[in-house]
mmCIF file of C-alpha atoms in Angstrom:
data_model
loop_
_atom_site.group_PDB
_atom_site.id
_atom_site.type_symbol
_atom_site.label_atom_id
_atom_site.label_comp_id
_atom_site.label_asym_id
_atom_site.label_seq_id
_atom_site.Cartn_x
_atom_site.Cartn_y
_atom_site.Cartn_z
ATOM 1 C CA GLY I 94 -0.279 -0.089 -0.014
ATOM 2 C CA ALA I 95 2.836 2.464 -0.046
ATOM 3 C CA GLY I 96 2.016 5.548 -2.262
ATOM 4 C CA THR I 97 5.919 6.558 -2.629
ATOM 5 C CA VAL I 98 9.169 4.215 -2.549
ATOM 6 C CA PHE I 99 12.210 6.051 -1.391
ATOM 7 C CA ASP I 100 15.805 4.722 -2.196
ATOM 8 C CA LEU I 101 17.985 6.191 0.492
ATOM 9 C CA PRO I 102 21.074 4.409 1.221
ATOM 10 C CA GLY I 103 23.192 5.408 4.156
ATOM 11 C CA PRO I 104 26.824 4.865 4.492
ATOM 12 C CA ASN I 105 27.089 1.622 5.765
ATOM 13 C CA PHE I 106 25.115 0.424 2.656
ATOM 14 C CA ARG I 107 27.401 1.901 -0.033
ATOM 15 C CA GLY I 108 30.760 0.175 1.783
ATOM 16 C CA GLY I 109 29.353 -3.171 1.676
ATOM 17 C CA GLY I 110 29.299 -3.585 5.490
ATOM 18 C CA ALA I 111 25.600 -3.816 6.373
ATOM 19 C CA GLY I 112 23.996 -6.431 8.181
ATOM 20 C CA PRO I 113 20.453 -7.607 8.651
ATOM 21 C CA GLU I 114 20.577 -5.484 11.828
ATOM 22 C CA ASP I 115 20.890 -2.689 9.953
ATOM 23 C CA LEU I 116 17.623 -3.203 7.629
ATOM 24 C CA THR I 117 14.284 -1.373 9.118
ATOM 25 C CA LEU I 118 12.253 -2.055 6.236
ATOM 26 C CA VAL I 119 12.856 -3.812 2.766
ATOM 27 C CA VAL I 120 10.097 -2.930 0.069
ATOM 28 C CA ASP I 121 9.818 -5.311 -3.328
ATOM 29 C CA ASN I 122 8.311 -2.739 -5.690
ATOM 30 C CA ARG I 123 8.635 -5.313 -8.679
ATOM 31 C CA ILE I 124 5.544 -6.268 -10.489
ATOM 32 C CA GLY I 125 4.471 -9.623 -9.479
ATOM 33 C CA ASN I 126 1.794 -11.744 -11.073
ATOM 34 C CA THR I 127 0.116 -13.105 -8.015
ATOM 35 C CA ALA I 128 -3.812 -12.672 -8.653
ATOM 36 C CA VAL I 129 -5.629 -15.814 -8.783
ATOM 37 C CA THR I 130 -8.924 -16.408 -10.985
ATOM 38 C CA GLU I 131 -10.974 -19.368 -10.374
ATOM 39 C CA THR I 132 -13.718 -19.953 -12.748
ATOM 40 C CA SER I 133 -16.484 -22.365 -13.699
ATOM 41 C CA GLY I 134 -19.135 -22.621 -16.225
ATOM 42 C CA LEU I 135 -20.525 -24.074 -19.321
ATOM 43 C CA ASP I 136 -19.410 -23.531 -22.749
ATOM 44 C CA VAL I 137 -22.242 -24.873 -25.435
ATOM 45 C CA LEU I 138 -21.241 -24.900 -29.491
ATOM 46 C CA LEU I 139 -23.971 -26.475 -31.646
ATOM 47 C CA GLY I 140 -24.447 -26.759 -35.007
ATOM 48 C CA TYR I 141 -27.160 -28.370 -37.674
ATOM 49 C CA ASP I 142 -27.286 -28.342 -40.983
ATOM 50 C CA PHE I 143 -30.250 -29.391 -43.298
ATOM 51 C CA GLU I 144 -31.720 -28.851 -46.507
ATOM 52 C CA LEU I 145 -34.905 -28.241 -47.917
ATOM 53 C CA GLY I 146 -35.113 -28.683 -51.744
ATOM 54 C CA ARG I 147 -32.473 -26.472 -53.087
ATOM 55 C CA ASN I 148 -32.432 -24.353 -50.038
ATOM 56 C CA ARG I 149 -29.087 -25.316 -47.824
ATOM 57 C CA PHE I 150 -29.533 -24.261 -44.140
ATOM 58 C CA ALA I 151 -27.264 -24.259 -41.275
ATOM 59 C CA ALA I 152 -28.359 -23.384 -37.773
ATOM 60 C CA SER I 153 -25.958 -22.696 -34.735
ATOM 61 C CA LEU I 154 -25.822 -21.466 -31.383
ATOM 62 C CA ASN I 155 -22.609 -20.305 -29.454
ATOM 63 C CA ALA I 156 -23.470 -19.770 -25.569
ATOM 64 C CA ASN I 157 -21.285 -19.437 -22.321
ATOM 65 C CA TYR I 158 -22.581 -19.797 -18.688
ATOM 66 C CA PHE I 159 -20.768 -18.831 -15.804
ATOM 67 C CA PHE I 160 -21.596 -20.557 -12.684
ATOM 68 C CA SER I 161 -18.623 -18.520 -10.933
ATOM 69 C CA PHE I 162 -16.274 -16.044 -11.419
ATOM 70 C CA ASP I 163 -13.930 -15.225 -8.172
ATOM 71 C CA ASP I 164 -11.055 -13.150 -8.265
ATOM 72 C CA ARG I 165 -8.042 -12.848 -5.323
ATOM 73 C CA LEU I 166 -5.285 -10.374 -5.424
ATOM 74 C CA THR I 167 -3.099 -13.133 -3.971
ATOM 75 C CA PRO I 168 -3.543 -16.759 -3.284
ATOM 76 C CA THR I 169 -4.022 -15.954 0.448
ATOM 77 C CA ALA I 170 -6.161 -12.992 -0.084
ATOM 78 C CA PRO I 171 -10.158 -12.836 0.615
ATOM 79 C CA VAL I 172 -12.300 -13.945 -2.501
ATOM 80 C CA ILE I 173 -14.166 -11.317 -4.646
ATOM 81 C CA SER I 174 -16.851 -12.473 -6.552
ATOM 82 C CA ALA I 175 -16.384 -10.854 -10.036
ATOM 83 C CA LEU I 176 -19.623 -12.175 -11.877
ATOM 84 C CA ASN I 177 -22.323 -10.060 -12.821
ATOM 85 C CA ARG I 178 -20.967 -6.718 -11.937
ATOM 86 C CA PRO I 179 -20.001 -3.322 -14.164
ATOM 87 C CA PHE I 180 -17.036 -4.237 -16.525
ATOM 88 C CA ARG I 181 -16.887 -7.824 -15.404
ATOM 89 C CA PRO I 182 -18.004 -10.958 -16.706
ATOM 90 C CA VAL I 183 -21.805 -11.438 -16.836
ATOM 91 C CA ASP I 184 -23.703 -15.059 -16.355
ATOM 92 C CA LEU I 185 -25.000 -15.475 -19.508
ATOM 93 C CA ARG I 186 -23.662 -14.500 -23.123
ATOM 94 C CA ALA I 187 -25.153 -16.304 -26.241
ATOM 95 C CA ARG I 188 -24.992 -15.946 -30.057
ATOM 96 C CA GLY I 189 -27.458 -17.669 -32.254
ATOM 97 C CA GLY I 190 -28.126 -17.945 -36.183
ATOM 98 C CA LEU I 191 -29.354 -19.034 -39.364
ATOM 99 C CA ASN I 192 -27.831 -18.954 -42.619
ATOM 100 C CA TRP I 193 -29.441 -19.932 -46.003
ATOM 101 C CA ALA I 194 -27.716 -20.661 -49.019
ATOM 102 C CA ARG I 195 -29.362 -21.476 -52.699
ATOM 103 C CA ASP I 196 -27.630 -21.376 -55.702
ATOM 104 C CA GLY I 197 -25.406 -18.171 -55.492
ATOM 105 C CA TRP I 198 -27.594 -16.451 -53.102
ATOM 106 C CA GLY I 199 -26.800 -16.552 -49.587
ATOM 107 C CA ALA I 200 -28.532 -14.844 -46.418
ATOM 108 C CA ASN I 201 -27.688 -14.830 -42.786
ATOM 109 C CA LEU I 202 -29.670 -13.732 -39.357
ATOM 110 C CA PHE I 203 -27.983 -13.915 -35.960
ATOM 111 C CA VAL I 204 -29.248 -13.112 -32.338
ATOM 112 C CA ASN I 205 -26.780 -11.371 -29.742
ATOM 113 C CA HIS I 206 -27.575 -11.708 -26.110
ATOM 114 C CA VAL I 207 -25.935 -10.423 -22.804
ATOM 115 C CA ASP I 208 -27.590 -11.191 -19.574
ATOM 116 C CA ASP I 209 -28.852 -8.350 -17.042
ATOM 117 C CA TYR I 210 -26.891 -7.907 -13.947
ATOM 118 C CA LEU I 211 -26.935 -5.499 -11.072
ATOM 119 C CA ASP I 212 -24.809 -2.444 -10.237
ATOM 120 C CA GLU I 213 -23.788 -2.762 -6.555
ATOM 121 C CA ARG I 214 -21.318 0.444 -6.359
ATOM 122 C CA ARG I 215 -23.820 2.752 -4.631
ATOM 123 C CA PRO I 216 -25.707 2.356 -1.615
ATOM 124 C CA GLU I 217 -28.720 1.768 -4.140
ATOM 125 C CA THR I 218 -28.195 -1.197 -6.327
ATOM 126 C CA LEU I 219 -29.089 -0.316 -9.767
ATOM 127 C CA ALA I 220 -30.309 -3.070 -12.455
ATOM 128 C CA VAL I 221 -28.561 -2.840 -15.820
ATOM 129 C CA GLU I 222 -30.979 -4.389 -18.479
ATOM 130 C CA SER I 223 -29.880 -6.970 -20.788
ATOM 131 C CA PHE I 224 -28.583 -6.298 -24.277
ATOM 132 C CA THR I 225 -30.195 -7.967 -27.520
ATOM 133 C CA THR I 226 -28.618 -7.248 -30.798
ATOM 134 C CA LEU I 227 -29.540 -8.825 -34.280
ATOM 135 C CA ASP I 228 -26.854 -8.810 -37.313
ATOM 136 C CA ALA I 229 -27.958 -9.579 -40.849
ATOM 137 C CA GLY I 230 -26.459 -9.967 -44.584
ATOM 138 C CA VAL I 231 -27.143 -10.924 -47.786
ATOM 139 C CA SER I 232 -24.560 -12.011 -50.266
ATOM 140 C CA TYR I 233 -24.319 -13.443 -53.834
ATOM 141 C CA GLU I 234 -21.747 -15.321 -55.667
ATOM 142 C CA PHE I 235 -21.239 -15.158 -59.724
ATOM 143 C CA GLY I 236 -19.511 -16.128 -62.974
ATOM 144 C CA LYS I 237 -17.050 -18.847 -63.405
ATOM 145 C CA ASP I 238 -13.207 -19.125 -63.673
ATOM 146 C CA GLY I 239 -11.878 -22.477 -64.387
ATOM 147 C CA ASN I 240 -12.483 -25.152 -61.694
ATOM 148 C CA ARG I 241 -13.340 -22.252 -59.492
ATOM 149 C CA PRO I 242 -17.416 -21.707 -59.658
ATOM 150 C CA ARG I 243 -18.403 -18.352 -58.817
ATOM 151 C CA PRO I 244 -15.181 -16.495 -57.791
ATOM 152 C CA PHE I 245 -16.735 -13.152 -57.706
ATOM 153 C CA ARG I 246 -18.578 -12.458 -54.308
ATOM 154 C CA ILE I 247 -20.496 -9.270 -53.097
ATOM 155 C CA ALA I 248 -21.801 -9.227 -49.583
ATOM 156 C CA PHE I 249 -24.103 -6.802 -47.712
ATOM 157 C CA HIS I 250 -24.168 -7.039 -44.066
ATOM 158 C CA VAL I 251 -25.327 -4.786 -40.825
ATOM 159 C CA GLU I 252 -24.420 -4.968 -37.468
ATOM 160 C CA ASN I 253 -26.824 -4.044 -34.470
ATOM 161 C CA LEU I 254 -29.699 -4.401 -37.566
ATOM 162 C CA PHE I 255 -32.140 -2.056 -35.022
ATOM 163 C CA ASP I 256 -29.547 0.535 -34.041
ATOM 164 C CA ALA I 257 -30.335 -0.633 -30.152
ATOM 165 C CA ASP I 258 -28.562 1.568 -27.392
ATOM 166 C CA PRO I 259 -26.667 -0.325 -24.980
ATOM 167 C CA PRO I 260 -27.964 -0.461 -21.283
ATOM 168 C CA ARG I 261 -27.513 2.691 -19.313
ATOM 169 C CA LEU I 262 -24.505 2.418 -16.763
ATOM 170 C CA LEU I 263 -24.127 5.374 -14.466
ATOM 171 C CA PRO I 264 -20.230 6.619 -13.734
ATOM 172 C CA ASP I 265 -18.346 5.213 -10.978
ATOM 173 C CA PRO I 266 -18.975 6.825 -7.741
ATOM 174 C CA LEU I 267 -17.647 10.341 -6.813
ATOM 175 C CA THR I 268 -17.514 11.245 -10.416
ATOM 176 C CA THR I 269 -19.169 12.226 -13.499
ATOM 177 C CA ALA I 270 -16.365 10.766 -15.853
ATOM 178 C CA GLY I 271 -17.869 7.901 -17.538
ATOM 179 C CA LEU I 272 -18.963 6.290 -21.213
ATOM 180 C CA GLY I 273 -22.474 6.097 -19.928
ATOM 181 C CA TYR I 274 -22.305 2.180 -20.797
ATOM 182 C CA ASP I 275 -20.654 -0.810 -20.010
ATOM 183 C CA PRO I 276 -17.681 -1.467 -22.889
ATOM 184 C CA VAL I 277 -17.194 -4.862 -21.636
ATOM 185 C CA ASN I 278 -20.698 -6.367 -21.854
ATOM 186 C CA ALA I 279 -22.118 -4.186 -24.791
ATOM 187 C CA ASN I 280 -21.268 -2.148 -27.953
ATOM 188 C CA GLY I 281 -21.805 1.522 -27.967
ATOM 189 C CA ARG I 282 -21.006 2.114 -31.741
ATOM 190 C CA GLY I 283 -24.778 1.524 -32.700
ATOM 191 C CA ARG I 284 -25.805 0.179 -36.105
ATOM 192 C CA VAL I 285 -22.572 -0.690 -38.532
ATOM 193 C CA VAL I 286 -23.175 -1.061 -42.162
ATOM 194 C CA SER I 287 -20.761 -2.762 -44.459
ATOM 195 C CA LEU I 288 -20.423 -3.791 -47.974
ATOM 196 C CA GLN I 289 -17.664 -6.533 -49.222
ATOM 197 C CA LEU I 290 -16.348 -7.017 -52.641
ATOM 198 C CA ARG I 291 -14.421 -10.662 -53.063
ATOM 199 C CA LYS I 292 -12.439 -11.856 -56.038
ATOM 200 C CA ALA I 293 -10.655 -15.005 -56.315
ATOM 201 C CA TRP I 294 -8.258 -15.779 -59.172
#
């Protein structure tokens, strides 16, 4: 907890004649990787491909659920639960989607979800809402080049389709500075539109 470390060698130290009795305090100011994090949870990755006539579909789900996420500054320090706290992991995070393809056409739709949690940094506990967004895209591949069918691809993609705002998060106590949201568990960029052109030779 020392705010400042002074290096003040006395005359006995410079000459090399100091002994243990001459030392009042030893401060090791080197950075040490002493923190401990223990987690338990469940990761789920599911995928299913199927066809309906000429239409090909691929469904997917990628989810992570934490049962606990505990931190300790040192191996013998008290345990601090970091789960469901501002700027720390949230218990549930998931992304599910569906891809469709037919001939050169393709489309996809994904749902992203981050669970709600509590902000207990103040005397009054505040709820931070969950954050759910949609991503969508459409693409087309066309042209032929030898053994490479449809080597040219154009794709249009929209991230956060409905321009959802991140859940409101108040600044740290005793300050007015802050982003107004939790950048660890939400994205403040809003809707992002992209156009991709890809050519294979």
